[in-house]
PDB file of C-alpha atoms and ligand atoms in Angstrom:
ATOM      1  CA  UNK A   1     116.357  89.076  74.067  1.00  0.00           C
ATOM      2  CA  UNK A   2     117.219  88.876  77.683  1.00  0.00           C
ATOM      3  CA  UNK A   3     116.576  89.994  81.227  1.00  0.00           C
ATOM      4  CA  UNK A   4     118.638  92.790  82.784  1.00  0.00           C
ATOM      5  CA  UNK A   5     119.202  93.455  86.492  1.00  0.00           C
ATOM      6  CA  UNK A   6     119.951  96.859  87.972  1.00  0.00           C
ATOM      7  CA  UNK A   7     120.819  97.526  91.614  1.00  0.00           C
ATOM      8  CA  UNK A   8     118.617  99.958  93.526  1.00  0.00           C
ATOM      9  CA  UNK A   9     120.321 100.974  96.785  1.00  0.00           C
ATOM     10  CA  UNK A  10     117.990 100.976  99.801  1.00  0.00           C
ATOM     11  CA  UNK A  11     118.409 101.656 103.528  1.00  0.00           C
ATOM     12  CA  UNK A  12     122.085 101.835 104.486  1.00  0.00           C
ATOM     13  CA  UNK A  13     123.519  98.845 102.612  1.00  0.00           C
ATOM     14  CA  UNK A  14     120.675  96.905 100.961  1.00  0.00           C
ATOM     15  CA  UNK A  15     120.285  96.300  97.252  1.00  0.00           C
ATOM     16  CA  UNK A  16     116.928  95.702  95.707  1.00  0.00           C
ATOM     17  CA  UNK A  17     117.156  94.598  92.056  1.00  0.00           C
ATOM     18  CA  UNK A  18     115.114  95.933  89.168  1.00  0.00           C
ATOM     19  CA  UNK A  19     114.537  93.223  86.553  1.00  0.00           C
ATOM     20  CA  UNK A  20     113.413  94.078  83.056  1.00  0.00           C
ATOM     21  CA  UNK A  21     112.547  91.540  80.367  1.00  0.00           C
ATOM     22  CA  UNK A  22     113.716  93.372  77.259  1.00  0.00           C
ATOM     23  CA  UNK A  23     111.451  91.349  74.938  1.00  0.00           C
ATOM     24  CA  UNK A  24     108.205  92.355  76.628  1.00  0.00           C
ATOM     25  CA  UNK A  25     109.152  95.260  78.895  1.00  0.00           C
ATOM     26  CA  UNK A  26     107.854  93.378  81.964  1.00  0.00           C
ATOM     27  CA  UNK A  27     109.373  94.631  85.208  1.00  0.00           C
ATOM     28  CA  UNK A  28     110.105  93.042  88.556  1.00  0.00           C
ATOM     29  CA  UNK A  29     111.596  94.225  91.824  1.00  0.00           C
ATOM     30  CA  UNK A  30     113.486  91.861  94.088  1.00  0.00           C
ATOM     31  CA  UNK A  31     113.383  92.372  97.884  1.00  0.00           C
ATOM     32  CA  UNK A  32     112.159  95.976  98.157  1.00  0.00           C
ATOM     33  CA  UNK A  33     113.237  97.155 101.604  1.00  0.00           C
ATOM     34  CA  UNK A  34     111.588 100.490 100.834  1.00  0.00           C
ATOM     35  CA  UNK A  35     109.057 101.686  98.270  1.00  0.00           C
ATOM     36  CA  UNK A  36     110.282 105.212  97.506  1.00  0.00           C
ATOM     37  CA  UNK A  37     113.596 104.352  95.777  1.00  0.00           C
ATOM     38  CA  UNK A  38     111.802 101.731  93.649  1.00  0.00           C
ATOM     39  CA  UNK A  39     109.044 104.158  92.682  1.00  0.00           C
ATOM     40  CA  UNK A  40     111.640 106.802  91.775  1.00  0.00           C
ATOM     41  CA  UNK A  41     113.454 104.396  89.435  1.00  0.00           C
ATOM     42  CA  UNK A  42     110.211 103.119  87.868  1.00  0.00           C
ATOM     43  CA  UNK A  43     109.024 106.675  87.244  1.00  0.00           C
ATOM     44  CA  UNK A  44     112.368 107.667  85.740  1.00  0.00           C
ATOM     45  CA  UNK A  45     112.021 104.904  83.126  1.00  0.00           C
ATOM     46  CA  UNK A  46     108.266 105.344  82.720  1.00  0.00           C
ATOM     47  CA  UNK A  47     107.398 101.804  83.792  1.00  0.00           C
ATOM     48  CA  UNK A  48     104.747 100.074  85.829  1.00  0.00           C
ATOM     49  CA  UNK A  49     105.675  97.278  88.240  1.00  0.00           C
ATOM     50  CA  UNK A  50     104.543  93.796  87.193  1.00  0.00           C
ATOM     51  CA  UNK A  51     106.218  91.547  89.782  1.00  0.00           C
ATOM     52  CA  UNK A  52     107.789  91.540  93.238  1.00  0.00           C
ATOM     53  CA  UNK A  53     110.110  88.623  93.987  1.00  0.00           C
ATOM     54  CA  UNK A  54     110.970  87.910  97.622  1.00  0.00           C
ATOM     55  CA  UNK A  55     113.934  85.867  98.878  1.00  0.00           C
ATOM     56  CA  UNK A  56     113.099  85.841 102.597  1.00  0.00           C
ATOM     57  CA  UNK A  57     110.990  87.404 105.316  1.00  0.00           C
ATOM     58  CA  UNK A  58     113.390  89.878 106.958  1.00  0.00           C
ATOM     59  CA  UNK A  59     112.144  93.473 107.189  1.00  0.00           C
ATOM     60  CA  UNK A  60     115.056  94.816 105.159  1.00  0.00           C
ATOM     61  CA  UNK A  61     113.799  92.702 102.224  1.00  0.00           C
ATOM     62  CA  UNK A  62     110.027  93.182 102.427  1.00  0.00           C
ATOM     63  CA  UNK A  63     109.561  96.618 104.048  1.00  0.00           C
ATOM     64  CA  UNK A  64     108.435  98.307 100.817  1.00  0.00           C
ATOM     65  CA  UNK A  65     106.065  95.607  99.588  1.00  0.00           C
ATOM     66  CA  UNK A  66     102.778  96.939 101.008  1.00  0.00           C
ATOM     67  CA  UNK A  67     103.253 100.391  99.493  1.00  0.00           C
ATOM     68  CA  UNK A  68     104.343  99.011  96.112  1.00  0.00           C
ATOM     69  CA  UNK A  69     101.368  96.628  96.036  1.00  0.00           C
ATOM     70  CA  UNK A  70      99.031  99.523  96.698  1.00  0.00           C
ATOM     71  CA  UNK A  71     100.641 101.669  94.009  1.00  0.00           C
ATOM     72  CA  UNK A  72     101.095  99.076  91.228  1.00  0.00           C
ATOM     73  CA  UNK A  73      99.232  95.852  92.083  1.00  0.00           C
ATOM     74  CA  UNK A  74     102.161  93.625  91.062  1.00  0.00           C
ATOM     75  CA  UNK A  75     102.202  89.841  91.329  1.00  0.00           C
ATOM     76  CA  UNK A  76     104.020  88.983  94.573  1.00  0.00           C
ATOM     77  CA  UNK A  77     106.175  85.841  94.503  1.00  0.00           C
ATOM     78  CA  UNK A  78     107.708  84.093  97.527  1.00  0.00           C
ATOM     79  CA  UNK A  79     108.285  80.799  99.292  1.00  0.00           C
ATOM     80  CA  UNK A  80     105.107  78.874 100.067  1.00  0.00           C
ATOM     81  CA  UNK A  81     106.712  77.426 103.210  1.00  0.00           C
ATOM     82  CA  UNK A  82     107.218  80.939 104.597  1.00  0.00           C
ATOM     83  CA  UNK A  83     103.854  82.355 103.530  1.00  0.00           C
ATOM     84  CA  UNK A  84     102.888  82.801 107.206  1.00  0.00           C
ATOM     85  CA  UNK A  85     105.622  85.401 107.644  1.00  0.00           C
ATOM     86  CA  UNK A  86     105.801  86.978 104.182  1.00  0.00           C
ATOM     87  CA  UNK A  87     103.480  89.592 102.677  1.00  0.00           C
ATOM     88  CA  UNK A  88     100.448  88.071 100.924  1.00  0.00           C
ATOM     89  CA  UNK A  89     101.736  85.952  98.019  1.00  0.00           C
ATOM     90  CA  UNK A  90     100.064  85.728  94.610  1.00  0.00           C
ATOM     91  CA  UNK A  91     102.434  82.985  93.495  1.00  0.00           C
ATOM     92  CA  UNK A  92     103.717  80.662  96.238  1.00  0.00           C
ATOM     93  CA  UNK A  93     106.785  78.723  95.081  1.00  0.00           C
ATOM     94  CA  UNK A  94     109.101  75.919  96.182  1.00  0.00           C
ATOM     95  CA  UNK A  95     112.245  74.140  94.960  1.00  0.00           C
ATOM     96  CA  UNK A  96     112.237  73.926  91.175  1.00  0.00           C
ATOM     97  CA  UNK A  97     109.235  76.194  90.609  1.00  0.00           C
ATOM     98  CA  UNK A  98     109.383  78.082  87.323  1.00  0.00           C
ATOM     99  CA  UNK A  99     107.861  81.554  87.232  1.00  0.00           C
ATOM    100  CA  UNK A 100     107.121  83.095  83.849  1.00  0.00           C
ATOM    101  CA  UNK A 101     108.450  86.632  83.611  1.00  0.00           C
ATOM    102  CA  UNK A 102     107.698  88.103  80.198  1.00  0.00           C
ATOM    103  CA  UNK A 103     109.443  85.816  77.719  1.00  0.00           C
ATOM    104  CA  UNK A 104     111.885  84.640  80.388  1.00  0.00           C
ATOM    105  CA  UNK A 105     111.550  82.364  83.392  1.00  0.00           C
ATOM    106  CA  UNK A 106     112.836  82.407  86.952  1.00  0.00           C
ATOM    107  CA  UNK A 107     113.784  79.100  88.535  1.00  0.00           C
ATOM    108  CA  UNK A 108     113.450  78.797  92.299  1.00  0.00           C
ATOM    109  CA  UNK A 109     116.314  77.323  94.307  1.00  0.00           C
ATOM    110  CA  UNK A 110     115.626  76.682  97.991  1.00  0.00           C
ATOM    111  CA  UNK A 111     118.639  77.935  99.925  1.00  0.00           C
ATOM    112  CA  UNK A 112     118.016  77.567 103.682  1.00  0.00           C
ATOM    113  CA  UNK A 113     120.599  78.806 106.160  1.00  0.00           C
ATOM    114  CA  UNK A 114     120.268  82.551 106.678  1.00  0.00           C
ATOM    115  CA  UNK A 115     116.591  81.770 107.295  1.00  0.00           C
ATOM    116  CA  UNK A 116     114.951  78.365 106.876  1.00  0.00           C
ATOM    117  CA  UNK A 117     112.605  79.660 104.175  1.00  0.00           C
ATOM    118  CA  UNK A 118     115.207  81.554 102.144  1.00  0.00           C
ATOM    119  CA  UNK A 119     114.992  81.034  98.373  1.00  0.00           C
ATOM    120  CA  UNK A 120     117.110  82.204  95.443  1.00  0.00           C
ATOM    121  CA  UNK A 121     116.048  82.782  91.862  1.00  0.00           C
ATOM    122  CA  UNK A 122     118.013  81.918  88.731  1.00  0.00           C
ATOM    123  CA  UNK A 123     117.233  83.436  85.338  1.00  0.00           C
ATOM    124  CA  UNK A 124     119.016  81.493  82.598  1.00  0.00           C
ATOM    125  CA  UNK A 125     118.061  84.115  79.996  1.00  0.00           C
ATOM    126  CA  UNK A 126     120.395  86.850  81.194  1.00  0.00           C
ATOM    127  CA  UNK A 127     122.504  84.654  83.473  1.00  0.00           C
ATOM    128  CA  UNK A 128     121.208  86.238  86.676  1.00  0.00           C
ATOM    129  CA  UNK A 129     121.331  84.745  90.172  1.00  0.00           C
ATOM    130  CA  UNK A 130     119.289  86.578  92.800  1.00  0.00           C
ATOM    131  CA  UNK A 131     121.048  85.250  95.877  1.00  0.00           C
ATOM    132  CA  UNK A 132     119.386  87.405  98.541  1.00  0.00           C
ATOM    133  CA  UNK A 133     121.229  86.975 101.851  1.00  0.00           C
ATOM    134  CA  UNK A 134     122.621  83.544 100.975  1.00  0.00           C
ATOM    135  CA  UNK A 135     125.648  84.553  98.925  1.00  0.00           C
ATOM    136  CA  UNK A 136     127.338  87.961  99.017  1.00  0.00           C
ATOM    137  CA  UNK A 137     130.438  89.017  97.147  1.00  0.00           C
ATOM    138  CA  UNK A 138     133.335  87.507  99.142  1.00  0.00           C
ATOM    139  CA  UNK A 139     130.932  86.411 101.871  1.00  0.00           C
ATOM    140  CA  UNK A 140     127.698  84.712 102.795  1.00  0.00           C
ATOM    141  CA  UNK A 141     124.723  85.440 105.031  1.00  0.00           C
ATOM    142  CA  UNK A 142     124.710  84.946 108.772  1.00  0.00           C
ATOM    143  CA  UNK A 143     123.080  81.784 110.054  1.00  0.00           C
ATOM    144  CA  UNK A 144     120.071  83.178 111.889  1.00  0.00           C
ATOM    145  CA  UNK A 145     117.991  80.006 111.546  1.00  0.00           C
ATOM    146  CA  UNK A 146     119.878  77.290 109.700  1.00  0.00           C
ATOM    147  CA  UNK A 147     122.982  75.205 110.422  1.00  0.00           C
ATOM    148  CA  UNK A 148     126.396  75.535 108.778  1.00  0.00           C
ATOM    149  CA  UNK A 149     125.751  72.230 106.978  1.00  0.00           C
ATOM    150  CA  UNK A 150     122.481  73.596 105.574  1.00  0.00           C
ATOM    151  CA  UNK A 151     124.133  76.795 104.337  1.00  0.00           C
ATOM    152  CA  UNK A 152     127.028  74.827 102.854  1.00  0.00           C
ATOM    153  CA  UNK A 153     124.553  72.671 100.875  1.00  0.00           C
ATOM    154  CA  UNK A 154     122.591  75.736  99.803  1.00  0.00           C
ATOM    155  CA  UNK A 155     125.642  77.467  98.379  1.00  0.00           C
ATOM    156  CA  UNK A 156     126.742  74.176  96.780  1.00  0.00           C
ATOM    157  CA  UNK A 157     123.470  74.222  94.810  1.00  0.00           C
ATOM    158  CA  UNK A 158     124.854  77.183  92.865  1.00  0.00           C
ATOM    159  CA  UNK A 159     127.725  75.028  91.594  1.00  0.00           C
ATOM    160  CA  UNK A 160     125.650  73.881  88.601  1.00  0.00           C
ATOM    161  CA  UNK A 161     125.304  77.449  87.351  1.00  0.00           C
ATOM    162  CA  UNK A 162     127.585  78.794  84.604  1.00  0.00           C
ATOM    163  CA  UNK A 163     130.749  80.760  85.429  1.00  0.00           C
ATOM    164  CA  UNK A 164     129.409  83.846  83.696  1.00  0.00           C
ATOM    165  CA  UNK A 165     126.316  84.055  85.925  1.00  0.00           C
ATOM    166  CA  UNK A 166     125.809  87.486  87.502  1.00  0.00           C
ATOM    167  CA  UNK A 167     125.419  87.316  91.265  1.00  0.00           C
ATOM    168  CA  UNK A 168     122.878  89.917  92.406  1.00  0.00           C
ATOM    169  CA  UNK A 169     122.982  89.840  96.210  1.00  0.00           C
ATOM    170  CA  UNK A 170     120.995  91.615  98.904  1.00  0.00           C
ATOM    171  CA  UNK A 171     123.705  93.707 100.543  1.00  0.00           C
ATOM    172  CA  UNK A 172     126.784  95.817  99.869  1.00  0.00           C
ATOM    173  CA  UNK A 173     129.048  94.098 102.399  1.00  0.00           C
ATOM    174  CA  UNK A 174     131.961  93.547 100.049  1.00  0.00           C
ATOM    175  CA  UNK A 175     134.588  95.790 101.706  1.00  0.00           C
ATOM    176  CA  UNK A 176     134.239  94.141 105.117  1.00  0.00           C
ATOM    177  CA  UNK A 177     133.993  90.738 103.463  1.00  0.00           C
ATOM    178  CA  UNK A 178     137.228  91.398 101.559  1.00  0.00           C
ATOM    179  CA  UNK A 179     139.072  92.195 104.784  1.00  0.00           C
ATOM    180  CA  UNK A 180     137.905  88.942 106.325  1.00  0.00           C
ATOM    181  CA  UNK A 181     138.524  86.867 103.165  1.00  0.00           C
ATOM    182  CA  UNK A 182     142.136  88.063 103.115  1.00  0.00           C
ATOM    183  CA  UNK A 183     142.653  86.627 106.610  1.00  0.00           C
ATOM    184  CA  UNK A 184     141.640  83.241 105.169  1.00  0.00           C
ATOM    185  CA  UNK A 185     143.634  83.385 101.925  1.00  0.00           C
ATOM    186  CA  UNK A 186     146.254  86.128 102.204  1.00  0.00           C
ATOM    187  CA  UNK A 187     148.157  84.896  99.120  1.00  0.00           C
ATOM    188  CA  UNK A 188     145.203  84.421  96.771  1.00  0.00           C
ATOM    189  CA  UNK A 189     146.111  86.645  93.790  1.00  0.00           C
ATOM    190  CA  UNK A 190     142.557  86.829  92.454  1.00  0.00           C
ATOM    191  CA  UNK A 191     141.344  87.882  95.904  1.00  0.00           C
ATOM    192  CA  UNK A 192     144.084  90.514  96.295  1.00  0.00           C
ATOM    193  CA  UNK A 193     143.093  91.906  92.893  1.00  0.00           C
ATOM    194  CA  UNK A 194     139.382  91.914  93.769  1.00  0.00           C
ATOM    195  CA  UNK A 195     140.076  93.588  97.138  1.00  0.00           C
ATOM    196  CA  UNK A 196     141.877  96.441  95.365  1.00  0.00           C
ATOM    197  CA  UNK A 197     139.063  96.747  92.821  1.00  0.00           C
ATOM    198  CA  UNK A 198     136.474  96.852  95.643  1.00  0.00           C
ATOM    199  CA  UNK A 199     138.413  99.606  97.388  1.00  0.00           C
ATOM    200  CA  UNK A 200     138.418 101.703  94.200  1.00  0.00           C
ATOM    201  CA  UNK A 201     134.708 101.116  93.501  1.00  0.00           C
ATOM    202  CA  UNK A 202     133.631 101.934  97.063  1.00  0.00           C
ATOM    203  CA  UNK A 203     135.931 104.958  97.094  1.00  0.00           C
ATOM    204  CA  UNK A 204     133.900 106.268  94.160  1.00  0.00           C
ATOM    205  CA  UNK A 205     130.617 105.328  95.830  1.00  0.00           C
ATOM    206  CA  UNK A 206     129.948 102.637  93.212  1.00  0.00           C
ATOM    207  CA  UNK A 207     128.396  99.207  93.861  1.00  0.00           C
ATOM    208  CA  UNK A 208     130.627  96.115  93.837  1.00  0.00           C
ATOM    209  CA  UNK A 209     127.707  94.100  92.491  1.00  0.00           C
ATOM    210  CA  UNK A 210     126.762  92.339  90.364  1.00  0.00           C
ATOM    211  CA  UNK A 211     129.816  90.106  90.238  1.00  0.00           C
ATOM    212  CA  UNK A 212     130.306  86.909  88.240  1.00  0.00           C
ATOM    213  CA  UNK A 213     130.241  83.458  89.785  1.00  0.00           C
ATOM    214  CA  UNK A 214     133.615  82.940  88.074  1.00  0.00           C
ATOM    215  CA  UNK A 215     135.036  85.779  90.158  1.00  0.00           C
ATOM    216  CA  UNK A 216     133.420  84.487  93.367  1.00  0.00           C
ATOM    217  CA  UNK A 217     134.634  80.939  92.748  1.00  0.00           C
ATOM    218  CA  UNK A 218     138.175  82.288  92.629  1.00  0.00           C
ATOM    219  CA  UNK A 219     137.883  84.548  95.674  1.00  0.00           C
ATOM    220  CA  UNK A 220     134.994  83.792  98.063  1.00  0.00           C
ATOM    221  CA  UNK A 221     136.191  81.655 101.005  1.00  0.00           C
ATOM    222  CA  UNK A 222     132.660  80.374 101.658  1.00  0.00           C
ATOM    223  CA  UNK A 223     132.296  78.986  98.120  1.00  0.00           C
ATOM    224  CA  UNK A 224     135.854  77.674  98.230  1.00  0.00           C
ATOM    225  CA  UNK A 225     135.329  75.722 101.488  1.00  0.00           C
ATOM    226  CA  UNK A 226     135.735  72.041 100.588  1.00  0.00           C
ATOM    227  CA  UNK A 227     133.279  70.592 103.122  1.00  0.00           C
ATOM    228  CA  UNK A 228     130.604  71.600 105.614  1.00  0.00           C
ATOM    229  CA  UNK A 229     133.002  71.395 108.542  1.00  0.00           C
ATOM    230  CA  UNK A 230     135.503  73.794 106.972  1.00  0.00           C
ATOM    231  CA  UNK A 231     132.626  76.028 105.968  1.00  0.00           C
ATOM    232  CA  UNK A 232     131.347  76.086 109.551  1.00  0.00           C
ATOM    233  CA  UNK A 233     134.774  76.980 110.871  1.00  0.00           C
ATOM    234  CA  UNK A 234     135.102  79.913 108.444  1.00  0.00           C
ATOM    235  CA  UNK A 235     131.546  81.102 109.227  1.00  0.00           C
ATOM    236  CA  UNK A 236     132.299  81.028 112.977  1.00  0.00           C
ATOM    237  CA  UNK A 237     135.541  82.946 112.449  1.00  0.00           C
ATOM    238  CA  UNK A 238     133.661  85.605 110.464  1.00  0.00           C
ATOM    239  CA  UNK A 239     130.976  85.883 113.172  1.00  0.00           C
ATOM    240  CA  UNK A 240     133.694  86.558 115.732  1.00  0.00           C
ATOM    241  CA  UNK A 241     135.787  88.842 113.521  1.00  0.00           C
TER     242      UNK A 241
HETATM  243 ZN1   ZN B 301     118.110  88.780 105.889  1.00  0.00          ZN
HETATM  244 FE1   FE B 302     119.229  91.397 104.655  1.00  0.00          FE
END
């Protein structure tokens, strides 16, 4: 028995993730930017909503919470340290918190950088990493609040996770990220292959996520940066690209 994650496209390029614990049928939605697409998916599978999991306070990650709370009364989970700027939390978490979700558990990883209160969730049962706006396929989040060193350390925290972990990120930015990544490693075969695959998927209107950590470790210049200084240089180059 395991947890599954399904992308729900929202706004122009956001992904919210529908989590289902197959043992118990419990459901969770990660970062609902909007309520309507989540409600449509829940109705199509005949499910209630048991949990909302939030990675950070930006509008494009919490915009649908109020309406979903009113409709389903789910348990809302988010970072205690950011509770002043998140919707009302029922479970306030911090580094290492474990949240029971049906028969599975989510582990909280604090990943400051994009925002100071940004957290990620890892579900060992299912091999799912909800990386929010910390890690994207072939990219990483912009540093709105944190320093390059902070973001470098945050992404380094993922290095303990297994290669076959599914990265479920907050945005479909992969095409633009691929173009930039190729400027950093033009001869990286795995990256060239992934860039072609991304082009095909996007050409068919399909998501490029989830993607495995194995794939990202071979192709994502921000994971591949050896130290914080190199990371900062690549981040600055991307910001000015
Ligand atoms: Zn954000
Ligand atoms: Fe975002």
